[in-house]
Coordinates of C-alpha atoms in Angstrom, one line a residue:
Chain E
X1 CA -53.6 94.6 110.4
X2 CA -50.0 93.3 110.6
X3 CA -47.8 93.9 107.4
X4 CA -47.6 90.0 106.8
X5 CA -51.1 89.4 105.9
X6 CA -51.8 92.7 103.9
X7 CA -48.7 92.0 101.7
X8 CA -50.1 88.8 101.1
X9 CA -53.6 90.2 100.2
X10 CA -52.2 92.9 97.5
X11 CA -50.0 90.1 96.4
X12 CA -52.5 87.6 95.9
X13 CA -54.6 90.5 94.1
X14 CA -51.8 91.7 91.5
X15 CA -50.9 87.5 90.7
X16 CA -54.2 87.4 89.6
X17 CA -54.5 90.9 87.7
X18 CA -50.8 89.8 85.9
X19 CA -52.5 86.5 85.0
X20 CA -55.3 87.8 83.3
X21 CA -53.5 90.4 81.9
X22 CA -51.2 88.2 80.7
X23 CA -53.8 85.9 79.4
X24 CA -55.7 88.6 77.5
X25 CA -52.2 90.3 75.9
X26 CA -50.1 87.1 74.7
X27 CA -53.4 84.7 74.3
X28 CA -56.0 87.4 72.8
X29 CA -53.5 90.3 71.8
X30 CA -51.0 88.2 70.2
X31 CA -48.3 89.8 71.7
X32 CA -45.3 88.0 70.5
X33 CA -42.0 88.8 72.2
X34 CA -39.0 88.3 70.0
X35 CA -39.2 87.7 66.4
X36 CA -41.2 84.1 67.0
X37 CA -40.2 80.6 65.4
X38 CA -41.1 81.9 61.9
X39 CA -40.2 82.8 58.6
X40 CA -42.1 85.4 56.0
X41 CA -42.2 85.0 52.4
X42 CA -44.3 87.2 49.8
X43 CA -46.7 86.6 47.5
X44 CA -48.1 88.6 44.2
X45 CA -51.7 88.7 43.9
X46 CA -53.9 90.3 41.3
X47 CA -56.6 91.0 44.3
X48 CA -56.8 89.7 48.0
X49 CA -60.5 91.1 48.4
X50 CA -61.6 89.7 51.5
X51 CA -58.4 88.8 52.9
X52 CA -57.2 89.8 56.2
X53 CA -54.2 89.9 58.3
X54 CA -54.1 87.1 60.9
X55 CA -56.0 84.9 58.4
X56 CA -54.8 81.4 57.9
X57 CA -52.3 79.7 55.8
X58 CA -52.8 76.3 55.2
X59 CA -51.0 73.1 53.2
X60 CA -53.2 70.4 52.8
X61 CA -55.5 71.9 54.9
X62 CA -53.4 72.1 58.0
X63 CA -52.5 75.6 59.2
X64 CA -48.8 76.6 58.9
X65 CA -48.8 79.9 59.4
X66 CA -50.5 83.6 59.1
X67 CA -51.1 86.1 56.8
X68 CA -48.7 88.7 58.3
X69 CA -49.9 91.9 56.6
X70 CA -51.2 92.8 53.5
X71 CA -49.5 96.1 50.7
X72 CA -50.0 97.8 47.5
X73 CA -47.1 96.2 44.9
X74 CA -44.4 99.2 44.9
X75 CA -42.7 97.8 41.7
X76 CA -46.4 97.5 39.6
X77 CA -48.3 99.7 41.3
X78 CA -51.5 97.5 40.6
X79 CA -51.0 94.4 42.4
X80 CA -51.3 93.5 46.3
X81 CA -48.8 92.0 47.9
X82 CA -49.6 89.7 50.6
X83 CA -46.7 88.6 53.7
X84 CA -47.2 85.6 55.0
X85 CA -45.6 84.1 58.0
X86 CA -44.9 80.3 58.2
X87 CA -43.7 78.2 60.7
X88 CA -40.2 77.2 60.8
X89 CA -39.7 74.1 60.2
X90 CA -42.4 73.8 57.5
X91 CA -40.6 73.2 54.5
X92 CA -42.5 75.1 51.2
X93 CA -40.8 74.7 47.9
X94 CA -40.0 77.1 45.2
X95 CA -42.6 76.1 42.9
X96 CA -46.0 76.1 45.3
X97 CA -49.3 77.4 44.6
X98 CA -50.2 80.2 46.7
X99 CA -54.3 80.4 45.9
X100 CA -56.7 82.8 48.1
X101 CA -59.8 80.7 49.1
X102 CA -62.9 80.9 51.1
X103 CA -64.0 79.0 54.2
X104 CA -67.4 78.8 55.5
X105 CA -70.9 80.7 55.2
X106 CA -70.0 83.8 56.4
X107 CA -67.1 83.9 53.9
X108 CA -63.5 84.0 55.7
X109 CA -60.8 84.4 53.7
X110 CA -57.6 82.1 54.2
X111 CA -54.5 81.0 51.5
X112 CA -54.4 77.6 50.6
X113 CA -50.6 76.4 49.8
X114 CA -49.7 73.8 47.4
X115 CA -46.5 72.5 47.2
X116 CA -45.2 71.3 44.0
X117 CA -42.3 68.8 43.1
X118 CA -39.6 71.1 43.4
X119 CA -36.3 70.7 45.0
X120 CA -35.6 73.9 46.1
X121 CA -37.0 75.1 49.4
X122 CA -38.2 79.1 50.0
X123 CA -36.3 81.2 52.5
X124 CA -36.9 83.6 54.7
X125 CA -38.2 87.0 52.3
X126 CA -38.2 84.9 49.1
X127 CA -41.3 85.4 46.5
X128 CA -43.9 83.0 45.6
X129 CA -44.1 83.1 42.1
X130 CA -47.6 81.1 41.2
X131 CA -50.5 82.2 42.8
X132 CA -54.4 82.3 41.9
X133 CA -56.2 85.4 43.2
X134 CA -59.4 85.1 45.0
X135 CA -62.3 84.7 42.9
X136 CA -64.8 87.4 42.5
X137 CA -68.2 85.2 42.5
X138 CA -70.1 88.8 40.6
X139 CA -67.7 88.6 38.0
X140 CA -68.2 85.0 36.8
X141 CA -71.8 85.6 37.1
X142 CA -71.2 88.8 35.0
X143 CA -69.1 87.0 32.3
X144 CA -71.6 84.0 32.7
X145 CA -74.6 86.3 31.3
X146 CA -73.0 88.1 29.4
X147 CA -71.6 85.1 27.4
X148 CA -67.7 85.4 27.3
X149 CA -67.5 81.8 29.2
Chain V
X1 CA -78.1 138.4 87.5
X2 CA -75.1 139.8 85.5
X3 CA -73.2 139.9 89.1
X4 CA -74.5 136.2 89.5
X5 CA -73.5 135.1 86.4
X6 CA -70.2 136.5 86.9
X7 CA -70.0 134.8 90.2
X8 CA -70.3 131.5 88.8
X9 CA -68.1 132.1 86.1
X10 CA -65.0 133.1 88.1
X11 CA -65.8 130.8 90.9
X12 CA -66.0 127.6 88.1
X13 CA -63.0 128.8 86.7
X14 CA -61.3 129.1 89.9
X15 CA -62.3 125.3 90.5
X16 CA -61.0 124.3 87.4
X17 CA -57.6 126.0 88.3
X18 CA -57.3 124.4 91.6
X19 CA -58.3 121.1 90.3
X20 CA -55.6 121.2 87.3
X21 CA -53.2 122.6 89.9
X22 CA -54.1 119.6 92.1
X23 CA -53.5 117.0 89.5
X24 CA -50.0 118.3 88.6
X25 CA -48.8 118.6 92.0
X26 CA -50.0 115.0 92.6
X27 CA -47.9 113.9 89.9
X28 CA -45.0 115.9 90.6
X29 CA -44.9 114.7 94.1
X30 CA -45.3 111.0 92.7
X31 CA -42.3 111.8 91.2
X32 CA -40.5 113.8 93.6
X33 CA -41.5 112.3 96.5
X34 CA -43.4 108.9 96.5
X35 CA -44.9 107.7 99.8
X36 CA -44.2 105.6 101.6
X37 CA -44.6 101.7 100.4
X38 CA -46.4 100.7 103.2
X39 CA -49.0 103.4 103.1
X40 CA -49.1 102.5 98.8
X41 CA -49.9 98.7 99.8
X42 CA -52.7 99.5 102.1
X43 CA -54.3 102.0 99.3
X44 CA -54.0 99.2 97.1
X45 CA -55.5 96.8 99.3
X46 CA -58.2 98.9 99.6
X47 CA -58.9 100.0 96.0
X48 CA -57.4 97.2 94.5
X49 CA -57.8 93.6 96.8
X50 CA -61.3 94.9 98.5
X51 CA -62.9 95.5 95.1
X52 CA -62.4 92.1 93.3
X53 CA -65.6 90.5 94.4
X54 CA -67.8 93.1 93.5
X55 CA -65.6 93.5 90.1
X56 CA -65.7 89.5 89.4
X57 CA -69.5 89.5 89.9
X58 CA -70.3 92.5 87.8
X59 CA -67.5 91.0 85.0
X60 CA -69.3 87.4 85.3
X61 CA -73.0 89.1 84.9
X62 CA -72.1 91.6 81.9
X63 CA -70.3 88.6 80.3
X64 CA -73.5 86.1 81.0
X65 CA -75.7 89.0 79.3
X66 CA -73.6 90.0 76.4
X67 CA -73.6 86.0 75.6
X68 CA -77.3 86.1 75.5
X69 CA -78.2 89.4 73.6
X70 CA -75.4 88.7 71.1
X71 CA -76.8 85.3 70.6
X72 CA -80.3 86.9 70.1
X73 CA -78.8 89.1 67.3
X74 CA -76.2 86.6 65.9
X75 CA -78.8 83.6 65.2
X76 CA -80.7 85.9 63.2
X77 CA -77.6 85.9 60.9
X78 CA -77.2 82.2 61.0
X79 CA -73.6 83.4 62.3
X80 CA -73.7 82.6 66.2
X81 CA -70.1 81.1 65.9
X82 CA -68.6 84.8 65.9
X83 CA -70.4 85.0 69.4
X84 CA -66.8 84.6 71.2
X85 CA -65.5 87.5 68.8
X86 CA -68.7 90.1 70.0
X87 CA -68.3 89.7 73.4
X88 CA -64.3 89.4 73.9
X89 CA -64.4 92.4 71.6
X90 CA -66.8 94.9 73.6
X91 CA -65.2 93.6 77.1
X92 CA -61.6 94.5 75.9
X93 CA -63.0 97.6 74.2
X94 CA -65.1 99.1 76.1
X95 CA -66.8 97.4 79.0
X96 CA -64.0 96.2 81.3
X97 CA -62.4 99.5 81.2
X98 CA -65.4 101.4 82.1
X99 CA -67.3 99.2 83.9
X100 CA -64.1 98.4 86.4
X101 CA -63.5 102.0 86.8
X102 CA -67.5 102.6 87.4
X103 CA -67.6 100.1 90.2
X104 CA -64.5 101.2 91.8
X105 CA -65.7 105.1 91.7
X106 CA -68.5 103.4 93.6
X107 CA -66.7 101.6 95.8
X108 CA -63.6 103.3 96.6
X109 CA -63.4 106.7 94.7
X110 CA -66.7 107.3 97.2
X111 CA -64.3 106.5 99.6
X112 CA -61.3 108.1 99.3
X113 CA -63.5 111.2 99.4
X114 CA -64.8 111.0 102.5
X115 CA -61.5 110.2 104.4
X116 CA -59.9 113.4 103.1
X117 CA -63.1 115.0 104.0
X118 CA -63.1 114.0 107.2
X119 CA -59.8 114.5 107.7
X120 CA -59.9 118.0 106.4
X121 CA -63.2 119.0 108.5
X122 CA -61.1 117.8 111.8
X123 CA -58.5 119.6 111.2
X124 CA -56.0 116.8 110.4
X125 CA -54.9 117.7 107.7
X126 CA -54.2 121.4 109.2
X127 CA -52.4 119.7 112.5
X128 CA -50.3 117.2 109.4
X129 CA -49.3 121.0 107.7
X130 CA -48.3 122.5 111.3
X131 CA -46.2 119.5 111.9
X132 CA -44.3 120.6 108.6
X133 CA -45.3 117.1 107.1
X134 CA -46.9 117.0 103.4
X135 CA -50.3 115.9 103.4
X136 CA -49.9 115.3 99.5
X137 CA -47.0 112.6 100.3
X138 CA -49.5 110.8 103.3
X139 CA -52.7 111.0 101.6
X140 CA -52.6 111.8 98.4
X141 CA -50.2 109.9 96.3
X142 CA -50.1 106.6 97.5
X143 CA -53.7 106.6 96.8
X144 CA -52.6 108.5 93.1
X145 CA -50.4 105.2 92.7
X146 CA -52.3 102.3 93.9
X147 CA -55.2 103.5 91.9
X148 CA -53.2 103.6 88.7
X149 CA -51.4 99.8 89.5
X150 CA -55.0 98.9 90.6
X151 CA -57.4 99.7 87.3
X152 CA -55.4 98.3 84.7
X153 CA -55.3 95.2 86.9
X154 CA -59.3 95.0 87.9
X155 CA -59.8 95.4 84.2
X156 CA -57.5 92.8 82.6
X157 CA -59.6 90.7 85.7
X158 CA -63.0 92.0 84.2
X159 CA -61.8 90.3 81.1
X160 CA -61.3 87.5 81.4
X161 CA -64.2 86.5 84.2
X162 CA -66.4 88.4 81.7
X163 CA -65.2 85.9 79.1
X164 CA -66.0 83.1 80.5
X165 CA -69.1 84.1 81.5
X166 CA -70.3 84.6 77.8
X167 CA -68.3 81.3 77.5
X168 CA -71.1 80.0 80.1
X169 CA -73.9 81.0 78.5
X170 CA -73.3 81.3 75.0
X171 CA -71.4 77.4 75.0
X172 CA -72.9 75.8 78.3
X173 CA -76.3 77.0 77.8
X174 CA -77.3 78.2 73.9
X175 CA -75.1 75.3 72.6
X176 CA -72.2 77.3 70.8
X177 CA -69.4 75.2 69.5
X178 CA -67.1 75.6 72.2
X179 CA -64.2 75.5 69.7
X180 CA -65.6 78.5 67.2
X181 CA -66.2 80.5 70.6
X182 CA -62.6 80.7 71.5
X183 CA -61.3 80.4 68.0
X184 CA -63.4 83.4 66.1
X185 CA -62.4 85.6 69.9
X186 CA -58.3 84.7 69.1
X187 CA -58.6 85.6 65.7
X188 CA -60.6 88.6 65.9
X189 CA -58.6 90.1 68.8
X190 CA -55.7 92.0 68.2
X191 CA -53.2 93.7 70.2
X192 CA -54.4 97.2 69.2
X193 CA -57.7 96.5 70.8
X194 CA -56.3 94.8 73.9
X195 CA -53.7 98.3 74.3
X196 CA -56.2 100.4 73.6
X197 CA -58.0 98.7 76.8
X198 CA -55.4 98.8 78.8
X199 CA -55.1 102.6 78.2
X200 CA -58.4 103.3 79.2
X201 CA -58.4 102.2 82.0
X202 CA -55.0 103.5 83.4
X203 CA -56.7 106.6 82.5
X204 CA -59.4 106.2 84.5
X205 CA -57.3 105.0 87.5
X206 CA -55.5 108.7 87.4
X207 CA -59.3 110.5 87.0
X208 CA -60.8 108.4 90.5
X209 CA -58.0 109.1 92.0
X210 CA -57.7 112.9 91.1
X211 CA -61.4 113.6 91.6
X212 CA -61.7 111.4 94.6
X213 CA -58.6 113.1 96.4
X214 CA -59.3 116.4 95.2
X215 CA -63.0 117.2 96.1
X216 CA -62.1 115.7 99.9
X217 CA -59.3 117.9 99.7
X218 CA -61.3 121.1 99.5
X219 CA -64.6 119.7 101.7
X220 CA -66.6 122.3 102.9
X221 CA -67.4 122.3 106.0
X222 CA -69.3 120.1 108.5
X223 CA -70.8 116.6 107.9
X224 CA -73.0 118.4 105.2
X225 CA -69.7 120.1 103.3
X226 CA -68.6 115.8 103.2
X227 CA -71.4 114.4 102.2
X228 CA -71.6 117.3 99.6
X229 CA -68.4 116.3 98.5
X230 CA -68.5 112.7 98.1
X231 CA -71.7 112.9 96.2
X232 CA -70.1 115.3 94.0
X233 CA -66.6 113.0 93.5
X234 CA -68.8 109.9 92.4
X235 CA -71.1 111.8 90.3
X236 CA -68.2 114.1 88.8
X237 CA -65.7 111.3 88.1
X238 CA -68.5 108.8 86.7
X239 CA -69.3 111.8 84.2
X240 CA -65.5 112.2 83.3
X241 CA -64.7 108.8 83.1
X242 CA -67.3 108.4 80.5
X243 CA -66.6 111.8 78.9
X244 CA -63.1 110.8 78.9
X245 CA -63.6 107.4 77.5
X246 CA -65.4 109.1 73.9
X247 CA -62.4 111.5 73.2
X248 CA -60.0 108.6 74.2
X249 CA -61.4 106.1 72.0
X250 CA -61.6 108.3 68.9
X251 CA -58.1 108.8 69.5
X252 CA -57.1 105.2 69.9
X253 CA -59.4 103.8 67.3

């Protein structure tokens, strides 16, 4: 076989393979090269039960960013902070609404935004100061028999 | 029987020796010494071009039938939307990497075997030493490379046809919303699992290629001492790669 056609062959072959690899890494694997068009800001939250990383941010029910990853409050000890990575060019201001809702039967997790009427907007590593933890459905129906509502 | 047993002990732990002594002289020479590109292209054509049918229809089967068992087990749940997330999951985990490197200890580990074999029964590989060239730099590493460029390649491949082919039954056929298929897969997916993968089944590229050169190699002799020896080589490295593939995901998880 000359050298012509066999280079082609194997060539043909390892186009594919880097396709598909390429596919199932950046597509699938969410490998991000560079830091990626976003910025991070924090949020406080009493609990995030149920919340994972790579779970949804939404404002008004579009999605505008991710939940980066998710830490034990150094400073209280007792709270969970959660990163969240939004999309530049979404504009969130100081006084939002972080709230940790759920989607769906099965129960996913995502953090519904609201923006407020402020005039200041949030930069990159700044702190959203309101949020509403996600609500623990055994615990209403605990205070709910138990009479404290 | 105590001489017996002794017998088998030293002469296993003689094999071991040889075969750990193998592996590290293959990679040294890969590093020392690479061979030469044309002789790594045709290896690769070989292990790598030759073995995409047989990988794309295995891939598009195991997909079709991990579509329809995980249907079967997801509708139960009322959750058949995280359908895409089951099987992208157990190709990228598990099944691509071993199943690739199954088929290609089938098809070319088997291979490989039998034309060191041959070579070594005819006394090639002797007349090769005589002429003062290094049978390890003709025959042995290009294979050692092609196989490890080839694996991770076949299995990204497996992937991806394996996919679609849950996409085909699980969407085309059982009537999955086409949009939670792909979108519960991206979300579930991340890049430790697709790594992890990838890992593998470099791995496994370095075990058919060590076992395959290795037990052709040292044939015995005759047509009986090659046939020995390729049965062994498929039978040995389809063990290992499965061995392997426990201790490496425990590790990775």
């Amino acid at each position: 076989m000359n050298m012509a056609k066999l280079e082609m062959m194997v060539g043909t072959f390892m186009i594919i393979g880097i396709l598909c690899l390429g596919y199932v890494s950046v597509k699938l694997g969410k490998l991000e090269f560079g830091a990626g068009d976003y910025y991070t800001v924090k949020a406080g939250f009493d609990s995030v039960s149920g919340l994972k990383p790579g779970a949804r941010v939404e404002v008004a029910g579009v999605e505008v960013g991710k939940v980066d990853r998710i830490a034990l409050d150094d400073k209280s000890g007792d709270r969970a902070l959660a990163f969240l990575k939004i999309k530049n060019g979404v504009k969130i201001t100081d006084d939002v609404i972080a709230s940790v809702r759920t989607s769906g039967i099965i129960g996913d997790k995502f953090i519904k935004l609201k923006p407020g009427g402020s005039g200041q907007m949030l930069k990159n590593n700044d702190t959203i100061r309101e949020t509403e933890s996600a609500i623990d459905i055994e615990e209403l129906v605990s205070k709910f028999i138990h009479g404290k509502v | 029987m105590v001489q017996a047993l002794g017998k088998i002990t030293i002469s296993s732990v003689r094999d071991l020796g040889r075969a750990g002594w193998f592996l590290f002289y293959s990679i040294y020479m890969i590093v020392r010494r690479p061979g030469h590109p044309a002789q790594v292209l045709k290896q690769m054509r070989f292990i790598g071009t030759k073995s995409l049918f047989v990988i794309v229809l295995t891939a598009a089967f195991t997909g079709m039938v991990l579509g329809l068992q995980g249907y079967y087990t997801l509708t139960k749940f009322g959750s058949e939307g995280m359908l895409g997330t089951a099987v992208a999951l157990s190709l990228i985990r598990e099944l691509g990497p071993v199943l690739a490197a199954l088929m290609v200890t089938g098809r070319a580990g088997s291979a490989i075997t039998a034309e060191i074999g041959i070579m070594r029964i005819t006394e090639q590989i002797d007349a090769l030493e005589t002429m003062a060239l290094d049978p390890f730099k003709y025959l042995v590493t290009p294979k050692f490379i092609a196989a490890i460029i080839s694996l991770p390649l076949l299995c990204a491949i497996f992937d991806v046809v394996g996919i679609y082919g849950g996409w085909l039954v699980g969407v085309k056929l059982l009537g999955v919303n086409p949009g939670a298929y792909f979108y519960e897969m991206e979300k579930a997916v991340v890049w430790r699992d697709v790594y992890s993968g990838f890992a593998k089944s470099f791995s496994f590229g370095l075990i058919i290629a060590w076992i395959g050169c290795y037990k052709g190699y040292y044939a015995g002799h005759g047509a009986e001492g090659v046939s020995k020896a390729t049965t062994e080589s498929v039978v040995l490295t389809s063990v290992l790669i499965l061995v392997w593939d426990y201790f490496l995901t425990s590790v990775l998880l």
